[in-house]
PDB file of C-alpha atoms and ligand atoms in Angstrom:
ATOM      1  CA  UNK A   1      17.293 -10.901  -5.922  1.00 77.00           C
ATOM      2  CA  UNK A   2      19.070 -11.460  -2.475  1.00 85.00           C
ATOM      3  CA  UNK A   3      16.980  -9.312   0.379  1.00 86.00           C
ATOM      4  CA  UNK A   4      20.177  -7.686   1.105  1.00 84.00           C
ATOM      5  CA  UNK A   5      19.893  -5.926  -1.865  1.00 89.00           C
ATOM      6  CA  UNK A   6      16.143  -5.205  -1.777  1.00 94.00           C
ATOM      7  CA  UNK A   7      16.435  -4.262   1.900  1.00 95.00           C
ATOM      8  CA  UNK A   8      19.269  -1.582   0.756  1.00 93.00           C
ATOM      9  CA  UNK A   9      17.172   0.273  -1.287  1.00 95.00           C
ATOM     10  CA  UNK A  10      16.227   3.978  -1.024  1.00 96.00           C
ATOM     11  CA  UNK A  11      12.333   4.462  -2.667  1.00 98.00           C
ATOM     12  CA  UNK A  12      10.340   2.526  -0.041  1.00 98.00           C
ATOM     13  CA  UNK A  13       6.062   2.250  -1.316  1.00 98.00           C
ATOM     14  CA  UNK A  14       3.462   1.152   1.328  1.00 98.00           C
ATOM     15  CA  UNK A  15       0.011  -0.070   0.377  1.00 98.00           C
ATOM     16  CA  UNK A  16      -2.304   1.580   2.913  1.00 97.00           C
ATOM     17  CA  UNK A  17      -4.264  -0.140   3.923  1.00 93.00           C
ATOM     18  CA  UNK A  18      -4.354  -4.384   6.737  1.00 94.00           C
ATOM     19  CA  UNK A  19      -0.316  -3.180   5.193  1.00 97.00           C
ATOM     20  CA  UNK A  20       0.707   0.015   7.517  1.00 98.00           C
ATOM     21  CA  UNK A  21      -2.634  -1.093   8.946  1.00 96.00           C
ATOM     22  CA  UNK A  22      -4.487  -4.241  10.579  1.00 93.00           C
ATOM     23  CA  UNK A  23      -6.013  -5.232   8.384  1.00 84.00           C
ATOM     24  CA  UNK A  24     -10.480  -4.464   9.377  1.00 83.00           C
ATOM     25  CA  UNK A  25     -11.572  -4.895   5.736  1.00 81.00           C
ATOM     26  CA  UNK A  26     -13.948  -7.202   5.104  1.00 85.00           C
ATOM     27  CA  UNK A  27     -13.900  -6.717   1.319  1.00 86.00           C
ATOM     28  CA  UNK A  28     -16.551  -9.399   0.694  1.00 86.00           C
ATOM     29  CA  UNK A  29     -19.524  -7.193   3.487  1.00 88.00           C
ATOM     30  CA  UNK A  30     -18.406  -4.544   1.135  1.00 90.00           C
ATOM     31  CA  UNK A  31     -19.318  -6.289  -1.973  1.00 93.00           C
ATOM     32  CA  UNK A  32     -22.410  -6.397  -0.766  1.00 90.00           C
ATOM     33  CA  UNK A  33     -23.027  -3.276   0.734  1.00 90.00           C
ATOM     34  CA  UNK A  34     -22.656  -1.550  -2.396  1.00 91.00           C
ATOM     35  CA  UNK A  35     -24.995  -4.090  -4.005  1.00 90.00           C
ATOM     36  CA  UNK A  36     -22.104  -6.097  -5.494  1.00 91.00           C
ATOM     37  CA  UNK A  37     -22.952  -9.715  -6.635  1.00 87.00           C
ATOM     38  CA  UNK A  38     -19.923 -10.796  -8.350  1.00 79.00           C
ATOM     39  CA  UNK A  39     -18.050 -12.036  -4.745  1.00 73.00           C
ATOM     40  CA  UNK A  40     -14.617 -11.144  -6.322  1.00 76.00           C
ATOM     41  CA  UNK A  41     -14.757  -8.216  -8.638  1.00 85.00           C
ATOM     42  CA  UNK A  42     -12.949  -4.896  -8.489  1.00 91.00           C
ATOM     43  CA  UNK A  43     -14.854  -2.943  -6.499  1.00 92.00           C
ATOM     44  CA  UNK A  44     -13.510   0.406  -8.153  1.00 91.00           C
ATOM     45  CA  UNK A  45     -13.572  -1.270 -11.143  1.00 92.00           C
ATOM     46  CA  UNK A  46     -17.756  -2.208 -10.667  1.00 92.00           C
ATOM     47  CA  UNK A  47     -18.309   1.905  -9.626  1.00 93.00           C
ATOM     48  CA  UNK A  48     -16.538   2.278 -13.408  1.00 92.00           C
ATOM     49  CA  UNK A  49     -18.491   0.064 -14.801  1.00 92.00           C
ATOM     50  CA  UNK A  50     -22.385   1.854 -13.777  1.00 93.00           C
ATOM     51  CA  UNK A  51     -24.235   5.191 -14.907  1.00 94.00           C
ATOM     52  CA  UNK A  52     -23.149   8.344 -13.176  1.00 94.00           C
ATOM     53  CA  UNK A  53     -25.098   9.367 -10.636  1.00 94.00           C
ATOM     54  CA  UNK A  54     -25.378   5.305  -9.479  1.00 93.00           C
ATOM     55  CA  UNK A  55     -22.186   5.100  -9.551  1.00 93.00           C
ATOM     56  CA  UNK A  56     -21.578   9.113  -7.116  1.00 94.00           C
ATOM     57  CA  UNK A  57     -24.227   6.996  -4.548  1.00 93.00           C
ATOM     58  CA  UNK A  58     -22.872   3.851  -3.886  1.00 93.00           C
ATOM     59  CA  UNK A  59     -19.042   5.972  -3.783  1.00 93.00           C
ATOM     60  CA  UNK A  60     -20.713   7.960  -1.361  1.00 94.00           C
ATOM     61  CA  UNK A  61     -21.921   4.819   0.257  1.00 93.00           C
ATOM     62  CA  UNK A  62     -17.822   3.472  -0.400  1.00 92.00           C
ATOM     63  CA  UNK A  63     -16.477   6.468   1.813  1.00 92.00           C
ATOM     64  CA  UNK A  64     -18.752   6.471   4.284  1.00 93.00           C
ATOM     65  CA  UNK A  65     -18.036   2.591   4.899  1.00 92.00           C
ATOM     66  CA  UNK A  66     -13.723   3.321   4.859  1.00 90.00           C
ATOM     67  CA  UNK A  67     -14.056   6.107   7.325  1.00 90.00           C
ATOM     68  CA  UNK A  68     -16.284   3.768   9.535  1.00 90.00           C
ATOM     69  CA  UNK A  69     -13.103   1.153   9.094  1.00 89.00           C
ATOM     70  CA  UNK A  70     -10.362   3.627   9.568  1.00 88.00           C
ATOM     71  CA  UNK A  71     -12.462   4.496  12.727  1.00 88.00           C
ATOM     72  CA  UNK A  72     -11.814   1.039  14.219  1.00 88.00           C
ATOM     73  CA  UNK A  73      -8.305  -0.146  12.734  1.00 91.00           C
ATOM     74  CA  UNK A  74      -4.344   0.558  14.476  1.00 94.00           C
ATOM     75  CA  UNK A  75      -1.074   0.319  13.524  1.00 97.00           C
ATOM     76  CA  UNK A  76       0.571  -2.779  12.073  1.00 97.00           C
ATOM     77  CA  UNK A  77       3.160  -4.334  14.494  1.00 96.00           C
ATOM     78  CA  UNK A  78       6.317  -2.673  13.771  1.00 97.00           C
ATOM     79  CA  UNK A  79       5.026   0.047  11.506  1.00 98.00           C
ATOM     80  CA  UNK A  80       6.214   2.866  13.467  1.00 98.00           C
ATOM     81  CA  UNK A  81       9.851   1.085  14.174  1.00 97.00           C
ATOM     82  CA  UNK A  82      10.302   0.271  10.467  1.00 98.00           C
ATOM     83  CA  UNK A  83       9.334   3.719   9.189  1.00 98.00           C
ATOM     84  CA  UNK A  84      11.759   5.438  11.570  1.00 97.00           C
ATOM     85  CA  UNK A  85      14.751   3.290  10.151  1.00 97.00           C
ATOM     86  CA  UNK A  86      14.646   4.079   6.624  1.00 97.00           C
ATOM     87  CA  UNK A  87      13.904   8.167   7.853  1.00 96.00           C
ATOM     88  CA  UNK A  88      16.463   7.627   9.675  1.00 95.00           C
ATOM     89  CA  UNK A  89      19.011   6.059   6.466  1.00 93.00           C
ATOM     90  CA  UNK A  90      17.280   8.985   4.457  1.00 95.00           C
ATOM     91  CA  UNK A  91      15.120   6.740   2.713  1.00 96.00           C
ATOM     92  CA  UNK A  92      11.681   8.199   0.720  1.00 98.00           C
ATOM     93  CA  UNK A  93       8.818   7.279   1.711  1.00 98.00           C
ATOM     94  CA  UNK A  94       5.247   7.106   0.311  1.00 98.00           C
ATOM     95  CA  UNK A  95       1.805   5.283  -0.089  1.00 98.00           C
ATOM     96  CA  UNK A  96       0.346   3.980  -2.871  1.00 98.00           C
ATOM     97  CA  UNK A  97      -3.759   2.921  -2.324  1.00 97.00           C
ATOM     98  CA  UNK A  98      -7.310   2.070  -4.150  1.00 95.00           C
ATOM     99  CA  UNK A  99      -8.741   4.239  -0.934  1.00 93.00           C
ATOM    100  CA  UNK A 100      -8.574   8.376  -1.065  1.00 94.00           C
ATOM    101  CA  UNK A 101      -5.907  10.066  -0.386  1.00 96.00           C
ATOM    102  CA  UNK A 102      -8.402  12.282   2.818  1.00 94.00           C
ATOM    103  CA  UNK A 103      -9.405   9.260   4.279  1.00 94.00           C
ATOM    104  CA  UNK A 104      -5.866   7.702   3.448  1.00 96.00           C
ATOM    105  CA  UNK A 105      -4.652  11.015   5.800  1.00 96.00           C
ATOM    106  CA  UNK A 106      -6.775  10.788   8.237  1.00 94.00           C
ATOM    107  CA  UNK A 107      -6.433   6.906   8.931  1.00 95.00           C
ATOM    108  CA  UNK A 108      -2.855   7.884   8.991  1.00 97.00           C
ATOM    109  CA  UNK A 109      -4.241  10.609  12.404  1.00 95.00           C
ATOM    110  CA  UNK A 110      -5.760   7.772  14.102  1.00 93.00           C
ATOM    111  CA  UNK A 111      -2.671   5.560  14.009  1.00 95.00           C
ATOM    112  CA  UNK A 112      -0.317   7.908  14.823  1.00 96.00           C
ATOM    113  CA  UNK A 113       1.822   7.148  11.072  1.00 98.00           C
ATOM    114  CA  UNK A 114       0.948  10.652   9.587  1.00 97.00           C
ATOM    115  CA  UNK A 115       4.173  12.659  10.540  1.00 97.00           C
ATOM    116  CA  UNK A 116       5.525   9.604   8.146  1.00 98.00           C
ATOM    117  CA  UNK A 117       4.624  11.066   4.937  1.00 98.00           C
ATOM    118  CA  UNK A 118       3.790  14.080   2.987  1.00 97.00           C
ATOM    119  CA  UNK A 119       0.963  14.509   1.662  1.00 95.00           C
ATOM    120  CA  UNK A 120       2.152  15.032  -1.508  1.00 97.00           C
ATOM    121  CA  UNK A 121       3.582  11.164  -1.310  1.00 98.00           C
ATOM    122  CA  UNK A 122      -0.010   9.865  -0.619  1.00 98.00           C
ATOM    123  CA  UNK A 123      -1.258   8.798  -4.234  1.00 98.00           C
ATOM    124  CA  UNK A 124      -5.269   7.921  -3.868  1.00 97.00           C
ATOM    125  CA  UNK A 125      -7.281   6.346  -6.154  1.00 94.00           C
ATOM    126  CA  UNK A 126      -8.094  10.545  -7.473  1.00 94.00           C
ATOM    127  CA  UNK A 127      -4.228  10.875  -7.654  1.00 97.00           C
ATOM    128  CA  UNK A 128      -3.317   8.050 -10.430  1.00 97.00           C
ATOM    129  CA  UNK A 129      -5.177   4.737 -11.941  1.00 96.00           C
ATOM    130  CA  UNK A 130      -5.197   2.600  -9.556  1.00 95.00           C
ATOM    131  CA  UNK A 131      -3.214  -0.079  -8.601  1.00 97.00           C
ATOM    132  CA  UNK A 132      -2.323  -2.878 -10.074  1.00 96.00           C
ATOM    133  CA  UNK A 133      -1.996  -0.284 -13.036  1.00 97.00           C
ATOM    134  CA  UNK A 134       1.270   1.243 -12.208  1.00 98.00           C
ATOM    135  CA  UNK A 135       0.600   4.819 -12.800  1.00 98.00           C
ATOM    136  CA  UNK A 136       1.161   5.534  -9.247  1.00 98.00           C
ATOM    137  CA  UNK A 137       4.845   4.230  -8.893  1.00 98.00           C
ATOM    138  CA  UNK A 138       5.191   5.781 -12.292  1.00 98.00           C
ATOM    139  CA  UNK A 139       4.477   8.926 -10.158  1.00 98.00           C
ATOM    140  CA  UNK A 140       6.274   8.958  -7.002  1.00 98.00           C
ATOM    141  CA  UNK A 141       9.247   8.426  -9.123  1.00 98.00           C
ATOM    142  CA  UNK A 142       8.850  10.975 -11.128  1.00 98.00           C
ATOM    143  CA  UNK A 143       8.552  13.103  -7.892  1.00 98.00           C
ATOM    144  CA  UNK A 144      11.626  11.211  -6.327  1.00 98.00           C
ATOM    145  CA  UNK A 145      13.954  11.735  -9.228  1.00 98.00           C
ATOM    146  CA  UNK A 146      14.418   8.079  -8.778  1.00 98.00           C
ATOM    147  CA  UNK A 147      14.198   4.917 -10.792  1.00 98.00           C
ATOM    148  CA  UNK A 148      12.402   1.795 -10.280  1.00 98.00           C
ATOM    149  CA  UNK A 149      15.751  -0.208  -9.447  1.00 97.00           C
ATOM    150  CA  UNK A 150      16.338   1.396  -6.149  1.00 97.00           C
ATOM    151  CA  UNK A 151      12.263   1.204  -5.110  1.00 98.00           C
ATOM    152  CA  UNK A 152      10.225  -1.176  -3.276  1.00 98.00           C
ATOM    153  CA  UNK A 153       6.661  -1.891  -3.302  1.00 98.00           C
ATOM    154  CA  UNK A 154       5.606  -2.679   0.193  1.00 98.00           C
ATOM    155  CA  UNK A 155       1.727  -5.006   0.720  1.00 98.00           C
ATOM    156  CA  UNK A 156      -0.183  -7.367   1.688  1.00 97.00           C
ATOM    157  CA  UNK A 157      -2.422  -8.344  -1.586  1.00 96.00           C
ATOM    158  CA  UNK A 158      -1.798  -9.457  -5.115  1.00 96.00           C
ATOM    159  CA  UNK A 159      -2.579  -5.771  -6.280  1.00 97.00           C
ATOM    160  CA  UNK A 160       1.194  -4.676  -4.569  1.00 98.00           C
ATOM    161  CA  UNK A 161       2.558  -6.877  -5.884  1.00 98.00           C
ATOM    162  CA  UNK A 162       1.739  -6.709  -9.572  1.00 98.00           C
ATOM    163  CA  UNK A 163       1.788  -2.901  -9.357  1.00 98.00           C
ATOM    164  CA  UNK A 164       5.325  -3.548  -8.161  1.00 98.00           C
ATOM    165  CA  UNK A 165       6.255  -5.989 -11.190  1.00 98.00           C
ATOM    166  CA  UNK A 166       4.166  -3.573 -13.360  1.00 98.00           C
ATOM    167  CA  UNK A 167       6.304  -0.817 -12.359  1.00 98.00           C
ATOM    168  CA  UNK A 168      10.090  -2.933 -12.993  1.00 98.00           C
ATOM    169  CA  UNK A 169      10.611  -2.211  -8.821  1.00 98.00           C
ATOM    170  CA  UNK A 170      11.388  -4.863  -6.325  1.00 98.00           C
ATOM    171  CA  UNK A 171       7.947  -6.309  -4.009  1.00 98.00           C
ATOM    172  CA  UNK A 172       8.061  -7.104   0.170  1.00 98.00           C
ATOM    173  CA  UNK A 173       4.786  -9.636   0.917  1.00 98.00           C
ATOM    174  CA  UNK A 174       3.341  -9.080   3.998  1.00 98.00           C
ATOM    175  CA  UNK A 175       1.025 -11.706   5.147  1.00 96.00           C
ATOM    176  CA  UNK A 176       0.558 -12.311   8.761  1.00 93.00           C
ATOM    177  CA  UNK A 177      -1.189 -15.768   7.724  1.00 93.00           C
ATOM    178  CA  UNK A 178       2.215 -17.021   6.228  1.00 92.00           C
ATOM    179  CA  UNK A 179      -0.112 -18.259   3.660  1.00 95.00           C
ATOM    180  CA  UNK A 180       2.051 -16.628   0.671  1.00 96.00           C
ATOM    181  CA  UNK A 181      -0.193 -16.713  -1.895  1.00 96.00           C
ATOM    182  CA  UNK A 182       1.565 -15.291  -4.676  1.00 97.00           C
ATOM    183  CA  UNK A 183       5.459 -16.607  -4.442  1.00 97.00           C
ATOM    184  CA  UNK A 184       5.794 -15.899  -8.233  1.00 97.00           C
ATOM    185  CA  UNK A 185       5.077 -12.381  -7.686  1.00 98.00           C
ATOM    186  CA  UNK A 186       7.198 -11.750  -3.984  1.00 98.00           C
ATOM    187  CA  UNK A 187      10.794 -10.691  -4.105  1.00 97.00           C
ATOM    188  CA  UNK A 188      10.300 -11.034   0.061  1.00 97.00           C
ATOM    189  CA  UNK A 189       7.610 -12.142   1.987  1.00 97.00           C
ATOM    190  CA  UNK A 190       7.452 -11.765   5.372  1.00 97.00           C
ATOM    191  CA  UNK A 191       5.153 -11.862   8.673  1.00 97.00           C
ATOM    192  CA  UNK A 192       4.892  -8.294   9.662  1.00 97.00           C
ATOM    193  CA  UNK A 193       6.628  -4.904   9.221  1.00 98.00           C
ATOM    194  CA  UNK A 194       8.261  -5.739  12.867  1.00 97.00           C
ATOM    195  CA  UNK A 195      10.148  -8.947  11.203  1.00 97.00           C
ATOM    196  CA  UNK A 196      10.673  -6.319   8.308  1.00 97.00           C
ATOM    197  CA  UNK A 197      12.098  -4.181  10.513  1.00 96.00           C
ATOM    198  CA  UNK A 198      14.429  -6.514  12.079  1.00 95.00           C
ATOM    199  CA  UNK A 199      16.178  -7.783   8.369  1.00 94.00           C
ATOM    200  CA  UNK A 200      16.496  -3.570   7.790  1.00 94.00           C
ATOM    201  CA  UNK A 201      18.582  -3.123  11.022  1.00 90.00           C
ATOM    202  CA  UNK A 202      20.905  -5.729   9.296  1.00 86.00           C
ATOM    203  CA  UNK A 203      20.975  -4.312   5.480  1.00 82.00           C
ATOM    204  CA  UNK A 204      23.703  -1.782   4.635  1.00 75.00           C
ATOM    205  CA  UNK A 205      21.805   1.404   2.372  1.00 73.00           C
ATOM    206  CA  UNK A 206      22.391   1.888  -1.270  1.00 67.00           C
ATOM    207  CA  UNK A 207      24.945   5.305  -1.482  1.00 65.00           C
ATOM    208  CA  UNK A 208      23.465   8.250  -1.935  1.00 57.00           C
ATOM    209  CA  UNK A 209      22.732   9.037  -5.747  1.00 50.00           C
TER     210      UNK A 209
HETATM  211 MG1  LIG B   1      -3.943  -3.560   1.614  1.00 83.05          MG
END
């Protein structure tokens, strides 16, 4: 798959936190605030493993933390430019996040990117099984009448690349650090969305179906 072939695709699904936003999530601090002892365990799986009342209390705390973080973040450099270009070429754009849709909408409003997305193209942890499960991508593509081979999944973390692989889309890893820890899972790797926007400006879109 060439970079050009990836960039020419018409359906773009983005991770939100740390991809469209500047990263502010300190996941180790979040885990400890939720009483988790394992440093790299999956937060949503941990909550799902607790008795209902305890899970509800800690989930409420998680939501508080997520709102605090939303207040601190900003749009990632190049995000608006990239989304402008995508919409100008009639691409479909959506968001698949392990956050909630409500917090995602709040965050997008906060960072000035809300106008690019319809609310039904934003799937959170209550609309689909969390990444890396492919259900979220499958639901967006079913709603759009589109196929995985017309689609790109863009994200900053392992789950974003894994979910793209699981759903059969192309994957783009955005990693400010330049470390690119999962090269086998990324079809394209960029340091910023600005870099992606520049590359996209040179790619001819696929013809509409
Ligand atoms: Mg992320």
